[in-house]
MMTF fields as JSON, N, C-alpha, C and O atoms, coordinates in Angstrom:
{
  "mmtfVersion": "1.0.0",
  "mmtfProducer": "UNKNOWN",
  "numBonds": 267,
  "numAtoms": 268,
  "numGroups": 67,
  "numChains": 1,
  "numModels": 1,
  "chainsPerModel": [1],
  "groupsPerChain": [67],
  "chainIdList": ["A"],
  "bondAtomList": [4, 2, 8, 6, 12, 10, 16, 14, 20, 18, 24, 22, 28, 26, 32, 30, 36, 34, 40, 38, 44, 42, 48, 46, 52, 50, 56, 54, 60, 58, 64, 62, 68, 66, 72, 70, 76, 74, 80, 78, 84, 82, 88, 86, 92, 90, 96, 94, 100, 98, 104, 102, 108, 106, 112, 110, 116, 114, 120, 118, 124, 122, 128, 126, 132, 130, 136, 134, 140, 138, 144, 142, 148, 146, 152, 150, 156, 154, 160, 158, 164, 162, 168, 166, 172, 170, 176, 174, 180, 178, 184, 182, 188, 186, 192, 190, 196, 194, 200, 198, 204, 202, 208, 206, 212, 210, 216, 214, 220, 218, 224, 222, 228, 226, 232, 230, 236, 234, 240, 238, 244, 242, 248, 246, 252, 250, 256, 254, 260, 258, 264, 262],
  "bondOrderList": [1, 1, 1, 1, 1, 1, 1, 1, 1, 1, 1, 1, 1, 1, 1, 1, 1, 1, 1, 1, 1, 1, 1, 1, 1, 1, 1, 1, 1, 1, 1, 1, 1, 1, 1, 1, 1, 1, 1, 1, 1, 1, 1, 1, 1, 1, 1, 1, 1, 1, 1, 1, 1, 1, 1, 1, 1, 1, 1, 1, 1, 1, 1, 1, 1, 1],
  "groupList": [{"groupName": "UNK", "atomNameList": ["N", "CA", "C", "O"], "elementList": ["N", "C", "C", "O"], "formalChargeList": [0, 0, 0, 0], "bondAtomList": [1, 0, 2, 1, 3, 2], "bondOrderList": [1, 1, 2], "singleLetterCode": "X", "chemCompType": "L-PEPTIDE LINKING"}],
  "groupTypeList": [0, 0, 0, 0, 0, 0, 0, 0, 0, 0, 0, 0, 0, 0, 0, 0, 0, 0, 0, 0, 0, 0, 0, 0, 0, 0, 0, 0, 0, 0, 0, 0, 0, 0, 0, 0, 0, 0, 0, 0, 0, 0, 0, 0, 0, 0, 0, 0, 0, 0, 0, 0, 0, 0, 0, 0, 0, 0, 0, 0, 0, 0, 0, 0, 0, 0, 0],
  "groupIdList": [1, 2, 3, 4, 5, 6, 7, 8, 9, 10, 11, 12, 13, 14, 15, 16, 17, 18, 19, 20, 21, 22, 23, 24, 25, 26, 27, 28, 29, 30, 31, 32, 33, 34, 35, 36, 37, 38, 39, 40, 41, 42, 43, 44, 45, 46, 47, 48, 49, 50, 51, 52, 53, 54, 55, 56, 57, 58, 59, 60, 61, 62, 63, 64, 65, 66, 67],
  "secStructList": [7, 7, 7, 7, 2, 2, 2, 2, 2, 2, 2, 2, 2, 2, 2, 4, 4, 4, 1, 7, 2, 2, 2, 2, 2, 2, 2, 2, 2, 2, 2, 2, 2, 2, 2, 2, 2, 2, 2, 2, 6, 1, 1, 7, 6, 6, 1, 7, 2, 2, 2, 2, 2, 2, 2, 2, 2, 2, 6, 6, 1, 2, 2, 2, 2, 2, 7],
  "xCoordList": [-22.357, -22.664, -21.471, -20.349, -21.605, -20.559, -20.347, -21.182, -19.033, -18.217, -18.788, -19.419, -18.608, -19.175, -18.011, -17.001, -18.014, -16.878, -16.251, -15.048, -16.434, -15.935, -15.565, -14.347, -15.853, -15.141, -14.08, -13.121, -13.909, -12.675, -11.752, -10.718, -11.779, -11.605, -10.388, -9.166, -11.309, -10.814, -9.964, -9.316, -10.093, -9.236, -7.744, -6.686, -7.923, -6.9, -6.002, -5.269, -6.187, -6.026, -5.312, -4.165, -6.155, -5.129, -4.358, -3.917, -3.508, -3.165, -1.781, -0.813, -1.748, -0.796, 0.354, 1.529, 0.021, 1.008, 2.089, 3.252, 1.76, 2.86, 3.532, 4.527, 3.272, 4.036, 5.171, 5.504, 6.186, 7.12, 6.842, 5.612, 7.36, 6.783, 5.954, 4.869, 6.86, 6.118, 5.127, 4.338, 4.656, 3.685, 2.253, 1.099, 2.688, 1.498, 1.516, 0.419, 2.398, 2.239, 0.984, -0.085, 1.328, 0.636, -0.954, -1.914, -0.899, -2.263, -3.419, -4.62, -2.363, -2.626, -3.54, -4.649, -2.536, -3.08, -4.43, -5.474, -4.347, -5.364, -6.828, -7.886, -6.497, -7.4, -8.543, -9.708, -7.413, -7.446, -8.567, -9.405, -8.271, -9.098, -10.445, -11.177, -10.703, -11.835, -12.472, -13.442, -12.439, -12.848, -13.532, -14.662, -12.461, -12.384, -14.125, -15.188, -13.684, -15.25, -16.48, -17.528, -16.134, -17.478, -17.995, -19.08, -16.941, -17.576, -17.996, -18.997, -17.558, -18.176, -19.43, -20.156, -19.865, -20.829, -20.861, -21.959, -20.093, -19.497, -19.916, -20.39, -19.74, -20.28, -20.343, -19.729, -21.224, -21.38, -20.475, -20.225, -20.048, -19.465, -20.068, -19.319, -22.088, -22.292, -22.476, -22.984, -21.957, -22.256, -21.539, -20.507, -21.671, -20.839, -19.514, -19.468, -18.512, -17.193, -17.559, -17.426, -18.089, -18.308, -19.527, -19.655, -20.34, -21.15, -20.116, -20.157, -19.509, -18.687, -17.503, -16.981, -17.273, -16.455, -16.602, -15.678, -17.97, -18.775, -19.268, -19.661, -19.364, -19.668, -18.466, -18.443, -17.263, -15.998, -15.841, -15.84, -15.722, -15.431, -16.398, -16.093, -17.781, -18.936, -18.446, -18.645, -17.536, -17.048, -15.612, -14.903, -15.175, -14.246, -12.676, -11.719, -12.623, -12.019, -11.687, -12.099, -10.924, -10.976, -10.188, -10.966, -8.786, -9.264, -9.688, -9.695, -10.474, -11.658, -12.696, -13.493, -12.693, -14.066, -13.522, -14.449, -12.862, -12.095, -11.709, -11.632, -11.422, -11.196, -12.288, -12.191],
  "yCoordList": [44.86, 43.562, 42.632, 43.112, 41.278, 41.078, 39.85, 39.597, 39.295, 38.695, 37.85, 37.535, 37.17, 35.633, 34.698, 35.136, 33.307, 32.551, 32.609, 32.38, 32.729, 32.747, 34.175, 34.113, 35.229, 36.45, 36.534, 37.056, 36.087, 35.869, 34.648, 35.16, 33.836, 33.385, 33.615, 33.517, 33.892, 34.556, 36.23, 36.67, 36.881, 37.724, 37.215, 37.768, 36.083, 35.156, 35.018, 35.921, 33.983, 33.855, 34.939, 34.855, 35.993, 37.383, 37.853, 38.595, 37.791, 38.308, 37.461, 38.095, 36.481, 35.555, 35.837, 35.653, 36.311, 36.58, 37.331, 37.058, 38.498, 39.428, 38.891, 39.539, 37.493, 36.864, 36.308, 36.426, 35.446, 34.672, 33.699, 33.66, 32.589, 31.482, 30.525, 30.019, 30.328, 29.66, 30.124, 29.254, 31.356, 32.005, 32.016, 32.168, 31.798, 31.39, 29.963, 29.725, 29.029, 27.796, 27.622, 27.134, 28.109, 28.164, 28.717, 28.379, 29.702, 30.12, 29.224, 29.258, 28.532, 27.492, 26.089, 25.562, 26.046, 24.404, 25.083, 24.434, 26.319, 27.211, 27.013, 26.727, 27.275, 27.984, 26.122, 25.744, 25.727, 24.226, 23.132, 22.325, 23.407, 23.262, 23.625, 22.786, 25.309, 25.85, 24.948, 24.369, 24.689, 24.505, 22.946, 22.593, 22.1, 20.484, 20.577, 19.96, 21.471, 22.02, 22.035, 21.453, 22.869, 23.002, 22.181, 22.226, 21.261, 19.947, 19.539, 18.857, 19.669, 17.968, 18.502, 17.696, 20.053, 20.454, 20.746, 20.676, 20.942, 21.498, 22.686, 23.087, 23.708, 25.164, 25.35, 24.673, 26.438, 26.628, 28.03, 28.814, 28.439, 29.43, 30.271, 31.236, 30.739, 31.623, 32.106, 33.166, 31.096, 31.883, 32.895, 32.996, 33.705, 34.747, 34.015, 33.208, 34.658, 34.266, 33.448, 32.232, 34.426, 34.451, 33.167, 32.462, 33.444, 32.002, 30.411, 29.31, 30.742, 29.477, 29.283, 28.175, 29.936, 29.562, 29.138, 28.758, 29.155, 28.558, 27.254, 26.537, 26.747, 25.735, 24.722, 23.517, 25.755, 24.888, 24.286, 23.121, 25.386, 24.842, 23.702, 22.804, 23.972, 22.422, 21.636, 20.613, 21.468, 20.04, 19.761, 18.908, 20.741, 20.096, 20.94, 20.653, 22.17, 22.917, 22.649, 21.604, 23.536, 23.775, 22.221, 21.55, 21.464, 19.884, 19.172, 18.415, 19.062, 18.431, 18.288, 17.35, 19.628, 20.049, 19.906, 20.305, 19.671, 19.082, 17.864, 17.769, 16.83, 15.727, 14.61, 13.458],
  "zCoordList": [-10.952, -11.516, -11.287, -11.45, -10.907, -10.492, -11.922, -12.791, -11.771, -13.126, -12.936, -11.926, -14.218, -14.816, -14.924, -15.474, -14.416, -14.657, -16.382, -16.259, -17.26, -18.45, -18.614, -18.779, -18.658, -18.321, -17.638, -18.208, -16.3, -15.42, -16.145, -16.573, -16.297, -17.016, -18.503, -18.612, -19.28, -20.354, -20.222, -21.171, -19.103, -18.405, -18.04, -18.342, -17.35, -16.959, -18.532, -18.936, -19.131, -20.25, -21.024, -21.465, -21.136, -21.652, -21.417, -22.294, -19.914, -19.066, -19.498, -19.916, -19.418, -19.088, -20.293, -19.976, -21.769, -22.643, -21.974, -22.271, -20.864, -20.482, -19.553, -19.228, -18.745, -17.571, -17.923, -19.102, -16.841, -17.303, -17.64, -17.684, -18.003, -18.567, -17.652, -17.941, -16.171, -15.25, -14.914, -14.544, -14.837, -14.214, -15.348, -14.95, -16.973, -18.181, -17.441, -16.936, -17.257, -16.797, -16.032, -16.398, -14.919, -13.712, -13.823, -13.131, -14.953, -15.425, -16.433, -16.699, -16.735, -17.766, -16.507, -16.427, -15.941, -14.869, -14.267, -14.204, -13.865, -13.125, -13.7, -13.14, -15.049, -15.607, -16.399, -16.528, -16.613, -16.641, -15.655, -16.058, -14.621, -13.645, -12.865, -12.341, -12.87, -13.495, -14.957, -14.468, -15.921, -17.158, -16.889, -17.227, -16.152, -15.481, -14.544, -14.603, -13.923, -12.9, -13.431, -13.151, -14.312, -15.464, -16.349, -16.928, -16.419, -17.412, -16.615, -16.833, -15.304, -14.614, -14.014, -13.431, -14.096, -13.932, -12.121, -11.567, -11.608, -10.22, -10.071, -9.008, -11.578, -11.72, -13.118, -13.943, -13.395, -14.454, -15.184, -14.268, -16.24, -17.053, -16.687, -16.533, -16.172, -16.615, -14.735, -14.367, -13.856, -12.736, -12.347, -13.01, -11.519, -10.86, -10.061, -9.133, -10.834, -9.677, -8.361, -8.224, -7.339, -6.185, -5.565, -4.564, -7.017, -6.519, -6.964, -6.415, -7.801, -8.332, -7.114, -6.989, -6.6, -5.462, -4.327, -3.607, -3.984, -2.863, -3.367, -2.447, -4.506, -4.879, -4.96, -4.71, -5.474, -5.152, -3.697, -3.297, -3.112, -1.495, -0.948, -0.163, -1.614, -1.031, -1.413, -0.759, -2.604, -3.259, -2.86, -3.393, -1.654, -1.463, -1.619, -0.9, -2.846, -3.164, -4.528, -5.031, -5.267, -6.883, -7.286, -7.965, -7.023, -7.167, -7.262, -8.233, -5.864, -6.195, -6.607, -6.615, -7.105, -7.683, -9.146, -9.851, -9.655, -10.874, -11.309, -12.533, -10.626, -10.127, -10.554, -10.131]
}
């Protein structure tokens, strides 16, 4: 079964307590941007990773698909 954007997601998110600070940073703008996507309705939370990333790239890539 493959992941759901809010699962990956919220994986991300968990993960980041054990990093250095730049690297929660960096997870933070990341994860930030995914979320930017989904409001603007680019992709949805409940698609599969893999489909949400093909939808990024039609729009241009995760920027612009945030943007």
């Amino acid at each position: 079964m493959a992941e759901k954007v809010r699962d990956y997601l919220r994986k991300l998110e968990e993960s980041k307590e054990k990093r250095p600070e730049q690297i929660r940073d960096a997870i933070d703008i990341y994860v930030g941007l995914w979320k930017n996507a989904a409001e603007k309705g680019v992709i949805s939370m409940e698609d599969d990773v893999e489909e949400a990333l093909q939808k990024i790239e039609e729009a241009g890539g995760l920027y612009s698909a945030a943007g």
